[in-house]
mmCIF file of C-alpha atoms and ligand atoms in Angstrom:
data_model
loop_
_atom_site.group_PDB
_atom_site.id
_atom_site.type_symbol
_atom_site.label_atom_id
_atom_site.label_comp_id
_atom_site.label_asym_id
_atom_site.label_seq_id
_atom_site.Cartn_x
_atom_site.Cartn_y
_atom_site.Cartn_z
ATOM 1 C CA UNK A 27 85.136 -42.322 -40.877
ATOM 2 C CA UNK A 28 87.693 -39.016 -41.103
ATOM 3 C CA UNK A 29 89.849 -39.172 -44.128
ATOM 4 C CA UNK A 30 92.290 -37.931 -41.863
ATOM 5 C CA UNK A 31 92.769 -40.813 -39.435
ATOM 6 C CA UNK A 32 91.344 -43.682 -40.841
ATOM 7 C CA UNK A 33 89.018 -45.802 -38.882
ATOM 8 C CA UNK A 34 91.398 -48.351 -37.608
ATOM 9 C CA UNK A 35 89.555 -50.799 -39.107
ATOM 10 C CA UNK A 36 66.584 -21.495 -19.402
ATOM 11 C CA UNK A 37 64.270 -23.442 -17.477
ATOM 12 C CA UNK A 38 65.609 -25.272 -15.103
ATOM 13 C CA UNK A 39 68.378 -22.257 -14.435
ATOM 14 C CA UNK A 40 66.728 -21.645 -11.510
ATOM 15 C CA UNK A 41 67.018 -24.220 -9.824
ATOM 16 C CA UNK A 42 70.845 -24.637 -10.393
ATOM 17 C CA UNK A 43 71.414 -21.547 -8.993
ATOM 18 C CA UNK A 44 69.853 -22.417 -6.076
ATOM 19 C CA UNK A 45 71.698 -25.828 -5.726
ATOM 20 C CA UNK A 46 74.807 -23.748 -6.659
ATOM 21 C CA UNK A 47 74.650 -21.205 -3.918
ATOM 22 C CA UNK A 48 74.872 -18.381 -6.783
ATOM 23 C CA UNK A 49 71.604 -17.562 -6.495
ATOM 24 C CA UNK A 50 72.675 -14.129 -5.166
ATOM 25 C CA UNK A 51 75.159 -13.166 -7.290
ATOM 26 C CA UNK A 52 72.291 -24.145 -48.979
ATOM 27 C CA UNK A 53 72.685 -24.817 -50.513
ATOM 28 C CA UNK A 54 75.294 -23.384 -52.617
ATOM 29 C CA UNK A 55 79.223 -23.472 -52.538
ATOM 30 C CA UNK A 56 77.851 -20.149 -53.995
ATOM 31 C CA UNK A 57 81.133 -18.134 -54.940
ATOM 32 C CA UNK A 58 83.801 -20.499 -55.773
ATOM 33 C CA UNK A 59 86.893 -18.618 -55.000
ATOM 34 C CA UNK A 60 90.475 -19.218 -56.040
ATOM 35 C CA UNK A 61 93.244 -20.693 -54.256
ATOM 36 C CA UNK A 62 96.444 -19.517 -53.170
ATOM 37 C CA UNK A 63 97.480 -21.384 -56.026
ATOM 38 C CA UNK A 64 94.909 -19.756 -58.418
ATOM 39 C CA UNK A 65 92.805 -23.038 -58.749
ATOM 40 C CA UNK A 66 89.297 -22.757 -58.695
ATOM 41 C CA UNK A 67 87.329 -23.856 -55.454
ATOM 42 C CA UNK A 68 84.347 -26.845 -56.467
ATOM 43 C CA UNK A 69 81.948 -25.642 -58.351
ATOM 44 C CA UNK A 70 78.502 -24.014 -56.689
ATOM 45 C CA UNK A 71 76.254 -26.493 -55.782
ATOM 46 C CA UNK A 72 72.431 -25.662 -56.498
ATOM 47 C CA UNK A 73 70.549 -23.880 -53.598
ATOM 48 C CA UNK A 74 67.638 -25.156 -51.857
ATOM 49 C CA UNK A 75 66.906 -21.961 -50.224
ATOM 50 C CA UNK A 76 64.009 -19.604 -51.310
ATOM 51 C CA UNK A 77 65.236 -15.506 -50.765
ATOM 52 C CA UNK A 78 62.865 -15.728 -47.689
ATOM 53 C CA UNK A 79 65.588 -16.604 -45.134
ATOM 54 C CA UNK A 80 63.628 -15.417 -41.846
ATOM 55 C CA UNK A 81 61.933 -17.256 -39.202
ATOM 56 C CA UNK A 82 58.270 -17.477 -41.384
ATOM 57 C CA UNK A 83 58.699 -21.649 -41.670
ATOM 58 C CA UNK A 84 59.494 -21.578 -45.161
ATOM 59 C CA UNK A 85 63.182 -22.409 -45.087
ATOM 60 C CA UNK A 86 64.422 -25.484 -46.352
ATOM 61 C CA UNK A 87 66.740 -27.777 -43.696
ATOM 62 C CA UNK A 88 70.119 -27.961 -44.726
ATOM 63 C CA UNK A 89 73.192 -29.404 -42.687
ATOM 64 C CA UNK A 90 76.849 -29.773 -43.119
ATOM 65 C CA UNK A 91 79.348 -32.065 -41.025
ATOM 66 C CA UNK A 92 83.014 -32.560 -40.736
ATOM 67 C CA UNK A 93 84.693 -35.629 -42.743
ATOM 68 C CA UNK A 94 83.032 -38.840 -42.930
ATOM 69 C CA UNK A 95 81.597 -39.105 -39.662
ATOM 70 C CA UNK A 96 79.139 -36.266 -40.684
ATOM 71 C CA UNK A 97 77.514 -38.685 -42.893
ATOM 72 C CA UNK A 98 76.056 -40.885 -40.004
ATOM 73 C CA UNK A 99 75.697 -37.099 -38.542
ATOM 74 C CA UNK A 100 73.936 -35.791 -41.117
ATOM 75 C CA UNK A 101 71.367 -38.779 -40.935
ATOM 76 C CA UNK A 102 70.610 -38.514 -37.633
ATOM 77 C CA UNK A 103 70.299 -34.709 -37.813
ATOM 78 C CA UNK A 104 67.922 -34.954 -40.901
ATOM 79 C CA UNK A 105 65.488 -37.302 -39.257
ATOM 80 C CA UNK A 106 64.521 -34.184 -37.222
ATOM 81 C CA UNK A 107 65.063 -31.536 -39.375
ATOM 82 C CA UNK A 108 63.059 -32.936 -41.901
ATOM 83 C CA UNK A 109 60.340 -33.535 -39.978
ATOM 84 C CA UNK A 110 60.038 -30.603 -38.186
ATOM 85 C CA UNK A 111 62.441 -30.351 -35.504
ATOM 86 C CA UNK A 112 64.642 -27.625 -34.565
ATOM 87 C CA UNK A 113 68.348 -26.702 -35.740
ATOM 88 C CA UNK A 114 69.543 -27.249 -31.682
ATOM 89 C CA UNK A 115 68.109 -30.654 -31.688
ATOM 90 C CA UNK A 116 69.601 -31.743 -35.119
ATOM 91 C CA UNK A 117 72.959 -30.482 -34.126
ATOM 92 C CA UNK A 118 72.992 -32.600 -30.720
ATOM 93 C CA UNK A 119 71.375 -35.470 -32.224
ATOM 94 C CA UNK A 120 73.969 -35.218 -35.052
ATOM 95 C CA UNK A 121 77.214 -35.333 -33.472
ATOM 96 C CA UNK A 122 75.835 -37.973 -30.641
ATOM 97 C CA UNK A 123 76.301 -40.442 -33.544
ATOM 98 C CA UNK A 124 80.235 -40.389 -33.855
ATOM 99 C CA UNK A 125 80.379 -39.650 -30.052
ATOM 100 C CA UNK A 126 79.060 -43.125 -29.045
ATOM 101 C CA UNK A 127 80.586 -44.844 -32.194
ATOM 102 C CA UNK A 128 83.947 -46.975 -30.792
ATOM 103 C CA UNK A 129 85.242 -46.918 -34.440
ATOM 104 C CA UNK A 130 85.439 -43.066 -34.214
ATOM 105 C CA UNK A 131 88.871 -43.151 -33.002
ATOM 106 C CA UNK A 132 88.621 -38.900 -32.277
ATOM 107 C CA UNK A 133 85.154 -38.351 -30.938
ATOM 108 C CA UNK A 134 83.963 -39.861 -27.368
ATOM 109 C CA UNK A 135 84.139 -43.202 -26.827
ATOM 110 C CA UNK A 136 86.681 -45.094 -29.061
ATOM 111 C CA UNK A 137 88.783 -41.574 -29.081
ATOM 112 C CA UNK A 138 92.549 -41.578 -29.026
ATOM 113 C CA UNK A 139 93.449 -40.719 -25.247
ATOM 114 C CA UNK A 140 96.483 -38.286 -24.026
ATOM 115 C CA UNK A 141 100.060 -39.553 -23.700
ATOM 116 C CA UNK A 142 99.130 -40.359 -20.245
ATOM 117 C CA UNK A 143 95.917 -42.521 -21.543
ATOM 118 C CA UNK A 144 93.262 -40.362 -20.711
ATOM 119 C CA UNK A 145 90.035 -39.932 -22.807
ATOM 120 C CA UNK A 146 89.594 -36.419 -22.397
ATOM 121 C CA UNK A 147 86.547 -34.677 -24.590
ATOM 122 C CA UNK A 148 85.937 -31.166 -25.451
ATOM 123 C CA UNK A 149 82.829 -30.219 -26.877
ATOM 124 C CA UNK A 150 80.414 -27.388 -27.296
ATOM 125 C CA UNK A 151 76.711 -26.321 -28.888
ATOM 126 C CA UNK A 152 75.666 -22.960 -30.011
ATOM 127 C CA UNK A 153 71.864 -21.831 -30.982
ATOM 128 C CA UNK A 154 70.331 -18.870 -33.037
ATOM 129 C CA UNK A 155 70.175 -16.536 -30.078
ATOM 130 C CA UNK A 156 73.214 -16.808 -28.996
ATOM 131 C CA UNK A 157 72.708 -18.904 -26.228
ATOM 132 C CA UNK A 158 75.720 -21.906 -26.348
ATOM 133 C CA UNK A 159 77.784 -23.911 -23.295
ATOM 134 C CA UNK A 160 80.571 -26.155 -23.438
ATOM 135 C CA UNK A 161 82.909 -28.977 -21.809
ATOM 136 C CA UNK A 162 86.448 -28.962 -21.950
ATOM 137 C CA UNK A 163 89.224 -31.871 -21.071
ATOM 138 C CA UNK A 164 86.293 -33.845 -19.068
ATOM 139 C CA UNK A 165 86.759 -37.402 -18.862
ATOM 140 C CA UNK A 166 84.560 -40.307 -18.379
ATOM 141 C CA UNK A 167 81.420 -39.332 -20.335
ATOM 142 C CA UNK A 168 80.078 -40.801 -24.003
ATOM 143 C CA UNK A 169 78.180 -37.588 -24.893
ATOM 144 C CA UNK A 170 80.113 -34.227 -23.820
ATOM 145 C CA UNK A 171 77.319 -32.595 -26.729
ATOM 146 C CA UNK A 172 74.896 -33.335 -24.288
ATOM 147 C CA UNK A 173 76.381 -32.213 -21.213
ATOM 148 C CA UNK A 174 77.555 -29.106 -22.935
ATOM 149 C CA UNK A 175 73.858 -28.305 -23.744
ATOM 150 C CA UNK A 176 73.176 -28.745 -20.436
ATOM 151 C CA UNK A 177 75.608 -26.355 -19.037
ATOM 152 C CA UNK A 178 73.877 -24.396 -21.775
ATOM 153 C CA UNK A 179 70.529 -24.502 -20.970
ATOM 154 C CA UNK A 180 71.018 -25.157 -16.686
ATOM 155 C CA UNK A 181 74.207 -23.207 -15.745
ATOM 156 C CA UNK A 182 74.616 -19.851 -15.624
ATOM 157 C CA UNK A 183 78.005 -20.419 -17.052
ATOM 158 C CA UNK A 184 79.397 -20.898 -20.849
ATOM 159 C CA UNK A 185 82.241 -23.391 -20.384
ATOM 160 C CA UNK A 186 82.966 -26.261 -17.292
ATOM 161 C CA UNK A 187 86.333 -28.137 -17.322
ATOM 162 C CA UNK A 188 87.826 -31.462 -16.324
ATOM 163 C CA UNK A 189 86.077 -32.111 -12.694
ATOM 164 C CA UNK A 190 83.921 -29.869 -12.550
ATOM 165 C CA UNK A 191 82.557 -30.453 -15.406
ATOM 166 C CA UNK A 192 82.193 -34.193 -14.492
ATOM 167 C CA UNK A 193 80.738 -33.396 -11.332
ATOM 168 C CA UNK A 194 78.255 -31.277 -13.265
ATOM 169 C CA UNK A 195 77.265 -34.120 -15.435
ATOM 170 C CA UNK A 196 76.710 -37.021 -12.632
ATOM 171 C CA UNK A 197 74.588 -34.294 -11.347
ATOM 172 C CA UNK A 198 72.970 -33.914 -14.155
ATOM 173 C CA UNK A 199 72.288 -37.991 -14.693
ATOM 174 C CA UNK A 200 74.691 -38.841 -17.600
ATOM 175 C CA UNK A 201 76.239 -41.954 -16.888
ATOM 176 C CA UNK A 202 79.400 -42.438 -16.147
ATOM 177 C CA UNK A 203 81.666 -44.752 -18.385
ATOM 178 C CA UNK A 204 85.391 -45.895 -19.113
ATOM 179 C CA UNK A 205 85.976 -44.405 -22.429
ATOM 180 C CA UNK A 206 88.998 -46.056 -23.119
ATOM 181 C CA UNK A 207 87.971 -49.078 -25.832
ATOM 182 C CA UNK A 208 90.638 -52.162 -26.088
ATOM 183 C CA UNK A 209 91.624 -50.920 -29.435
ATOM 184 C CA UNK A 210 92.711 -47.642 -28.269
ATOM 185 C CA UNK A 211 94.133 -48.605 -25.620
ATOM 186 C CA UNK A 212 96.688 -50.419 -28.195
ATOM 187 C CA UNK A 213 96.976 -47.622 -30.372
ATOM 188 C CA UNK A 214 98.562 -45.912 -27.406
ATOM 189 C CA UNK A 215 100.856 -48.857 -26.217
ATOM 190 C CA UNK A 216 102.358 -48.539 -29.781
ATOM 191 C CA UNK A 217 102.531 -45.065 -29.497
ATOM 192 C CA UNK A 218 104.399 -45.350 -26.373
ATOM 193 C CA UNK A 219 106.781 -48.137 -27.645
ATOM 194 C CA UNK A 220 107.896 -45.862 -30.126
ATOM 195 C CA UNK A 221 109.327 -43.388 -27.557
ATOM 196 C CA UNK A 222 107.592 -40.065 -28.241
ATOM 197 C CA UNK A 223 106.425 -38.259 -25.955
ATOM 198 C CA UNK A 224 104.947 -35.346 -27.620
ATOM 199 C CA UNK A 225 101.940 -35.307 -29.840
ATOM 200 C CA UNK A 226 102.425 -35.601 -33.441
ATOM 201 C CA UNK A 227 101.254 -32.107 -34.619
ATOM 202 C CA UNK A 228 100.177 -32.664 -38.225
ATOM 203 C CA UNK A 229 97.575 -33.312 -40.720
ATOM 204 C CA UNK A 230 96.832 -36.478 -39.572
ATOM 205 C CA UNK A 231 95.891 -35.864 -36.611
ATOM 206 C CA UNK A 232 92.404 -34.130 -35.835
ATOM 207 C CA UNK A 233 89.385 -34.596 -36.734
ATOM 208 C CA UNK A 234 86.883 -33.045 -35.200
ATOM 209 C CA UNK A 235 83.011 -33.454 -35.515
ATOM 210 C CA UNK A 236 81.703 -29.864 -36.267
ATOM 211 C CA UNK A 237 77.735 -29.811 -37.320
ATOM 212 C CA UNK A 238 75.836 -26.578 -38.437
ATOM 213 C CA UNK A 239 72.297 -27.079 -39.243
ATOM 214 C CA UNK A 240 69.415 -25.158 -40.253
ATOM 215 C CA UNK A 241 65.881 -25.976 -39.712
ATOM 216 C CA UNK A 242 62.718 -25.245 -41.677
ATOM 217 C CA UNK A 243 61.711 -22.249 -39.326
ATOM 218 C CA UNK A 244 65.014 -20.784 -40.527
ATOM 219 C CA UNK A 245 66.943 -21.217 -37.141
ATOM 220 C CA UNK A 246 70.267 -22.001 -37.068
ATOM 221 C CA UNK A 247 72.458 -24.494 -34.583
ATOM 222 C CA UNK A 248 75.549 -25.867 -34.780
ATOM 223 C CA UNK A 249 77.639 -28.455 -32.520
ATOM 224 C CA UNK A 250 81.208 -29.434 -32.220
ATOM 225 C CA UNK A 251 82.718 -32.476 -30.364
ATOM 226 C CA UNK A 252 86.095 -34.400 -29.860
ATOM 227 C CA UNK A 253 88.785 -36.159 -28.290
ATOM 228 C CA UNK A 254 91.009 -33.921 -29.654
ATOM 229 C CA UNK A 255 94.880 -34.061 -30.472
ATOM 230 C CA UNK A 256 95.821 -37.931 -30.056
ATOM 231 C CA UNK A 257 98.816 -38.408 -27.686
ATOM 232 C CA UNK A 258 98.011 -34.496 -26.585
ATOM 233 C CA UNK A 259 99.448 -33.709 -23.201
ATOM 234 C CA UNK A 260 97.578 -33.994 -19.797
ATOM 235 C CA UNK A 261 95.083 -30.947 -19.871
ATOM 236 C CA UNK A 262 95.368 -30.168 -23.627
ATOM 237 C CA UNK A 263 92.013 -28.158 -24.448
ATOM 238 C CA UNK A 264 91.596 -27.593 -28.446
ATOM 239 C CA UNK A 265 89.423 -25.027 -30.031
ATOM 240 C CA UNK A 266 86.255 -27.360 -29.944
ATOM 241 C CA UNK A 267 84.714 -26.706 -26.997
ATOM 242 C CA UNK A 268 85.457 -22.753 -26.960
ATOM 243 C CA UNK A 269 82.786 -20.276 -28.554
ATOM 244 C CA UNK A 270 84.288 -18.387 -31.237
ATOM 245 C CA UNK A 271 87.149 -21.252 -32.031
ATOM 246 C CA UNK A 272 85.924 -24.345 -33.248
ATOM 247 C CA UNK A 273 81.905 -23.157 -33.593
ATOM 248 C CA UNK A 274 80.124 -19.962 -33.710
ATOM 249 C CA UNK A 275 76.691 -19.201 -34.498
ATOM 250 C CA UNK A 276 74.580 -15.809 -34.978
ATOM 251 C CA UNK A 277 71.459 -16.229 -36.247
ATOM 252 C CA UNK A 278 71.579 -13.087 -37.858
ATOM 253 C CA UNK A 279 74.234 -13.563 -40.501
ATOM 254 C CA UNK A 280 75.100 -17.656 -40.294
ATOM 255 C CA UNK A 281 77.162 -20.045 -38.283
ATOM 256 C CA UNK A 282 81.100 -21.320 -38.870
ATOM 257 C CA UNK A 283 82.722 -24.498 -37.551
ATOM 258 C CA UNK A 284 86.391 -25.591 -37.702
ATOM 259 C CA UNK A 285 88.297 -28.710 -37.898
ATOM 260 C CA UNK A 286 92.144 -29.267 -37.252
ATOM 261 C CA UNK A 287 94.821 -27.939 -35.660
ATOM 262 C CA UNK A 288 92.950 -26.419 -32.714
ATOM 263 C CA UNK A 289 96.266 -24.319 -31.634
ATOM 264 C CA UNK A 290 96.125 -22.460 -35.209
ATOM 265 C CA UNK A 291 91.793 -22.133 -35.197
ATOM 266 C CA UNK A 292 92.240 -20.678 -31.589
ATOM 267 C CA UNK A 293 94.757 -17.827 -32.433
ATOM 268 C CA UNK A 294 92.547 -16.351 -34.862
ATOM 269 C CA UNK A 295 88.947 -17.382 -32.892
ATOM 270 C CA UNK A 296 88.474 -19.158 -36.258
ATOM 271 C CA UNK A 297 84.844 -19.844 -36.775
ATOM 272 C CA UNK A 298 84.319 -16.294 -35.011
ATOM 273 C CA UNK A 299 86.366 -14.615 -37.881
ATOM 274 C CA UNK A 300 83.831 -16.646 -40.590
ATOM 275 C CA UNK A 301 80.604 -15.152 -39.108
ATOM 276 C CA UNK A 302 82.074 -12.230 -39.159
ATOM 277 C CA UNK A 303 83.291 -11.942 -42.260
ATOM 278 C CA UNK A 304 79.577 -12.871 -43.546
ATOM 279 C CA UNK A 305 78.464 -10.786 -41.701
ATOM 280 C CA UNK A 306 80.366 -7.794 -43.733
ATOM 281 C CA UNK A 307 79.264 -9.559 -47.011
ATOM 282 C CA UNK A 308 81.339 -12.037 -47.952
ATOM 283 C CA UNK A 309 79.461 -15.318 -48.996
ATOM 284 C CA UNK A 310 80.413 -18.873 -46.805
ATOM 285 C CA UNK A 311 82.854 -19.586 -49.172
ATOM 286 C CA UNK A 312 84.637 -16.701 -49.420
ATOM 287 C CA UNK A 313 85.060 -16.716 -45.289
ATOM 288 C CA UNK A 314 86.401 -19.615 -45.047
ATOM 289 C CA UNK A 315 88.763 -19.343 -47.159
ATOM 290 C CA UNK A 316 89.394 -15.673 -45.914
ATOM 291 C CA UNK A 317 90.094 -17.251 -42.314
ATOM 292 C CA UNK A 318 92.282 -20.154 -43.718
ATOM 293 C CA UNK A 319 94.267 -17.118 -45.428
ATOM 294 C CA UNK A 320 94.187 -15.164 -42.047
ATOM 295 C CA UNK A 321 96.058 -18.163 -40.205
ATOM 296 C CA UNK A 322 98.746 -18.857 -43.180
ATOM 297 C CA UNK A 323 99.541 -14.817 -43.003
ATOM 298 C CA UNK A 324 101.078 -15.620 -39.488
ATOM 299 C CA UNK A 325 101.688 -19.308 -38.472
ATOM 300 C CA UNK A 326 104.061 -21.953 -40.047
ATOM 301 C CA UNK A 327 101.752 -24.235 -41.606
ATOM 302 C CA UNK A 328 104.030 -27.081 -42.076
ATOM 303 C CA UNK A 329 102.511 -30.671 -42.577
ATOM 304 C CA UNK A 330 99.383 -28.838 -40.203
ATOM 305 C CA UNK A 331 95.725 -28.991 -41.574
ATOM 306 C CA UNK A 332 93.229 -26.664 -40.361
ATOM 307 C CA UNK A 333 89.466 -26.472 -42.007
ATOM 308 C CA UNK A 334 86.446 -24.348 -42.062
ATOM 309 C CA UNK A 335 83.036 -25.254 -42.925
ATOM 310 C CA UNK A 336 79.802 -22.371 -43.045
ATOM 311 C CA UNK A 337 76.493 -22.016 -43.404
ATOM 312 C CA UNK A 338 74.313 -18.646 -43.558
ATOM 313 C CA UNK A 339 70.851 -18.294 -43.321
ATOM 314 C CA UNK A 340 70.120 -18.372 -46.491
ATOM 315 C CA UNK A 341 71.186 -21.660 -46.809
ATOM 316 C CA UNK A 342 74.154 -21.364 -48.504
ATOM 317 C CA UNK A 343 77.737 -23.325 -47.502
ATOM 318 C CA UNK A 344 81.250 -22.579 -48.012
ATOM 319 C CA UNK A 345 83.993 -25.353 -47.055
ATOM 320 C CA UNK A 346 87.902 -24.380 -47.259
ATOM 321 C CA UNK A 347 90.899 -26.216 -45.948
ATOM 322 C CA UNK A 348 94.882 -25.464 -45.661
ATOM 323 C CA UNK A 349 95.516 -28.931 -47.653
ATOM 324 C CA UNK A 350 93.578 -31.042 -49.647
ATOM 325 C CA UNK A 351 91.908 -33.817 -48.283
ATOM 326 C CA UNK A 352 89.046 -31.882 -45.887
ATOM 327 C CA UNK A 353 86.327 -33.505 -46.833
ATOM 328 C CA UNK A 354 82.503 -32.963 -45.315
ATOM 329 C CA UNK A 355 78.846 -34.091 -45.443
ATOM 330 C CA UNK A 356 75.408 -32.336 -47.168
ATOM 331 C CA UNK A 357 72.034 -32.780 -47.036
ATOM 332 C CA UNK A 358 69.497 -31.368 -47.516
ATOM 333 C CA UNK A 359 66.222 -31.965 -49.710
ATOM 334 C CA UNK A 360 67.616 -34.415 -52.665
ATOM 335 C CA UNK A 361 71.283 -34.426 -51.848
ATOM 336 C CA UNK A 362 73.084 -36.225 -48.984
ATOM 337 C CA UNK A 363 76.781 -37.106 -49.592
ATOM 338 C CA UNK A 364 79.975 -36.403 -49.058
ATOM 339 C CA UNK A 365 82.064 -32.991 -50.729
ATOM 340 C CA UNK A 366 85.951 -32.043 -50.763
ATOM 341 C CA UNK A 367 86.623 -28.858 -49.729
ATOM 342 C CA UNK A 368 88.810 -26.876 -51.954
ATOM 343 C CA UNK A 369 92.232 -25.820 -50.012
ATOM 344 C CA UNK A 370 95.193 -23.576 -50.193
ATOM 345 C CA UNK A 371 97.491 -26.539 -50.626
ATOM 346 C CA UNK A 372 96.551 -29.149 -52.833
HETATM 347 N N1 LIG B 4 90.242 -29.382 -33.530
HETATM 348 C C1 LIG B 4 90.370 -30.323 -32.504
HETATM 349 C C2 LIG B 4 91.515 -30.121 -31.636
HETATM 350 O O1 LIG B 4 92.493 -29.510 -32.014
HETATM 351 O O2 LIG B 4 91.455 -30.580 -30.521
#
């Protein structure tokens, strides 16, 4: 359940080409860091990681999820990771728990629809190497993880949208299904009743199911799914699905996932910016909140809520939010729980 809106209660490439006709063409909040108030960020967690962080098998798993779903996440994801399997399959397997969970009123099935009351999902998966695909504003499918990992691993494309994308998945065998569940469908009859009709931009209003996982052979994955902005217009795509918004992986340096306003995460390619900034040295903790820092320099926060959560491949984790109340899930060997994310705002 999200703290922010409570539960109410290369193989196969081939071959699509072909069919296509394109043949010929840690664990460790490691440096707390202050916030813009001066408070301290939680204290650093231990670290499960030994300084061997390469590919030699002797990695520990660790994985982090957004809000409360990640805890159901994180269970799923740790049945493989701790027993061998790899970072990709965690990550999928992870988020596919909120996706087909009706009480998960902003991933998949049970999501909030648009003002027009569409169920429209954006999602997308990222491995070690670089390789990633995505979904955006498709409609009519439980698991837009999966079919982004598809497009991933049988398209020679990053990103489908809305039709085409839902072509690509009958194609591909998913099953098609009416997303919209009874209680939903209420939600937005009150909504309506009220008279809006414009999404209510604020904290309450996003949450996002963004997974980064590391596996024992030191490989990291990462996956992010929703149903984005409730009430959002007709077409609204968020920064889940894109590369370089709402998840980014190089497993070189670490991987970065956001959760929030999508708007604000995609005007500074958000989890992008975290890699990066580990990448020049700064720890998980000190990227995220560098990124939250780079979107308050230039955007009106107002009520708005944006959050970042990171993992390198050392294991370590960093979690920062624009206001209190981000919350996310870790585990790894002897921990699995929920943590709040320090913030700019309290
Ligand atoms: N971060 C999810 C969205 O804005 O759609």
């Amino acid at each position: 359940m999200s703290a922010q809106r409570p539960k109410r209660s290369s193989p196969s490439r081939r071959r699509f080409l072909h069919q296509a006709g394109l043949g010929g063409a840690a664990l460790a909040l490691g440096s707390a860091c202050s916030s813009a108030a001066g408070s301290k960020a939680p204290e650093a967690a231990q670290t499960p990681q030994s300084a061997d962080s390469g590919t030699s098998g002797s990695n520990k798993p660790v994985v982090l999820s957004t809000w409360y779903h990640g805890l159901p996440a994180n269970d799923a994801a740790w049945a493989l990771l701790s027993t061998g399997g790899t970072a990709l399959d965690a990550a999928e397997a992870g988020v596919r728990i909120p996706e087909a969970d009706p009480q998960s009123n902003s991933v998949g099935y049970g999501g909030l629809p648009d003002r027009d009351g569409h169920v429209t999902l954006d999602a997308c998966i990222m491995d070690h190497e670089g390789h990633c695909g995505g979904v955006a504003f498709l409609e009519g499918y439980k698991h837009p993880i999966s079919v982004a990992r598809k497009v991933m691993e049988e398209t020679p494309h990053v990103l489908l949208t809305g039709q085409g994308a839902a072509q690509f998945a009958a194609e591909m065998g998913f099953q098609q299904e009416d997303l919209l569940t009874p209680e939903a469908r209420a939600d937005w009859q009150e909504w309506l009743r009220d008279g809006h009709h414009a999404p209510p931009v604020n904290a309450q209003n996003h949450d996002t199911i963004g997974l980064l996982a590391l596996d024992g052979e030191g490989r990291l994955a990462g996956a992010c799914t929703t149903s984005g902005l409730a009430y959002k217009m007709h077409g609204r795509v968020g920064d889940s699905p894109l590369i370089g918004a709402g998840l980014y992986v190089d497993g070189a340096v670490g991987g970065a996932t956001a959760t929030g306003m999508g708007e604000m995460v995609i005007k500074v390619c958000g989890s992008f910016l975290v890699v990066e900034l580990m990448r020049q040295g700064a720890s998980p903790q000190e990227a995220c909140e560098a990124a939250v820092r780079r979107i308050a320099e230039r955007q009106d926060l107002e009520d708005r809520q944006v959050g970042f959560l990171a993992l390198d491949r050392q294991g370590r984790t960093g979690a920062f939010a624009i206001r209190g109340g981000f919350n996310y899930a870790l585990t790894h060997e002897g921990q699995h729980g929920m943590q709040d994310a320090a913030s700019l705002v309290p």
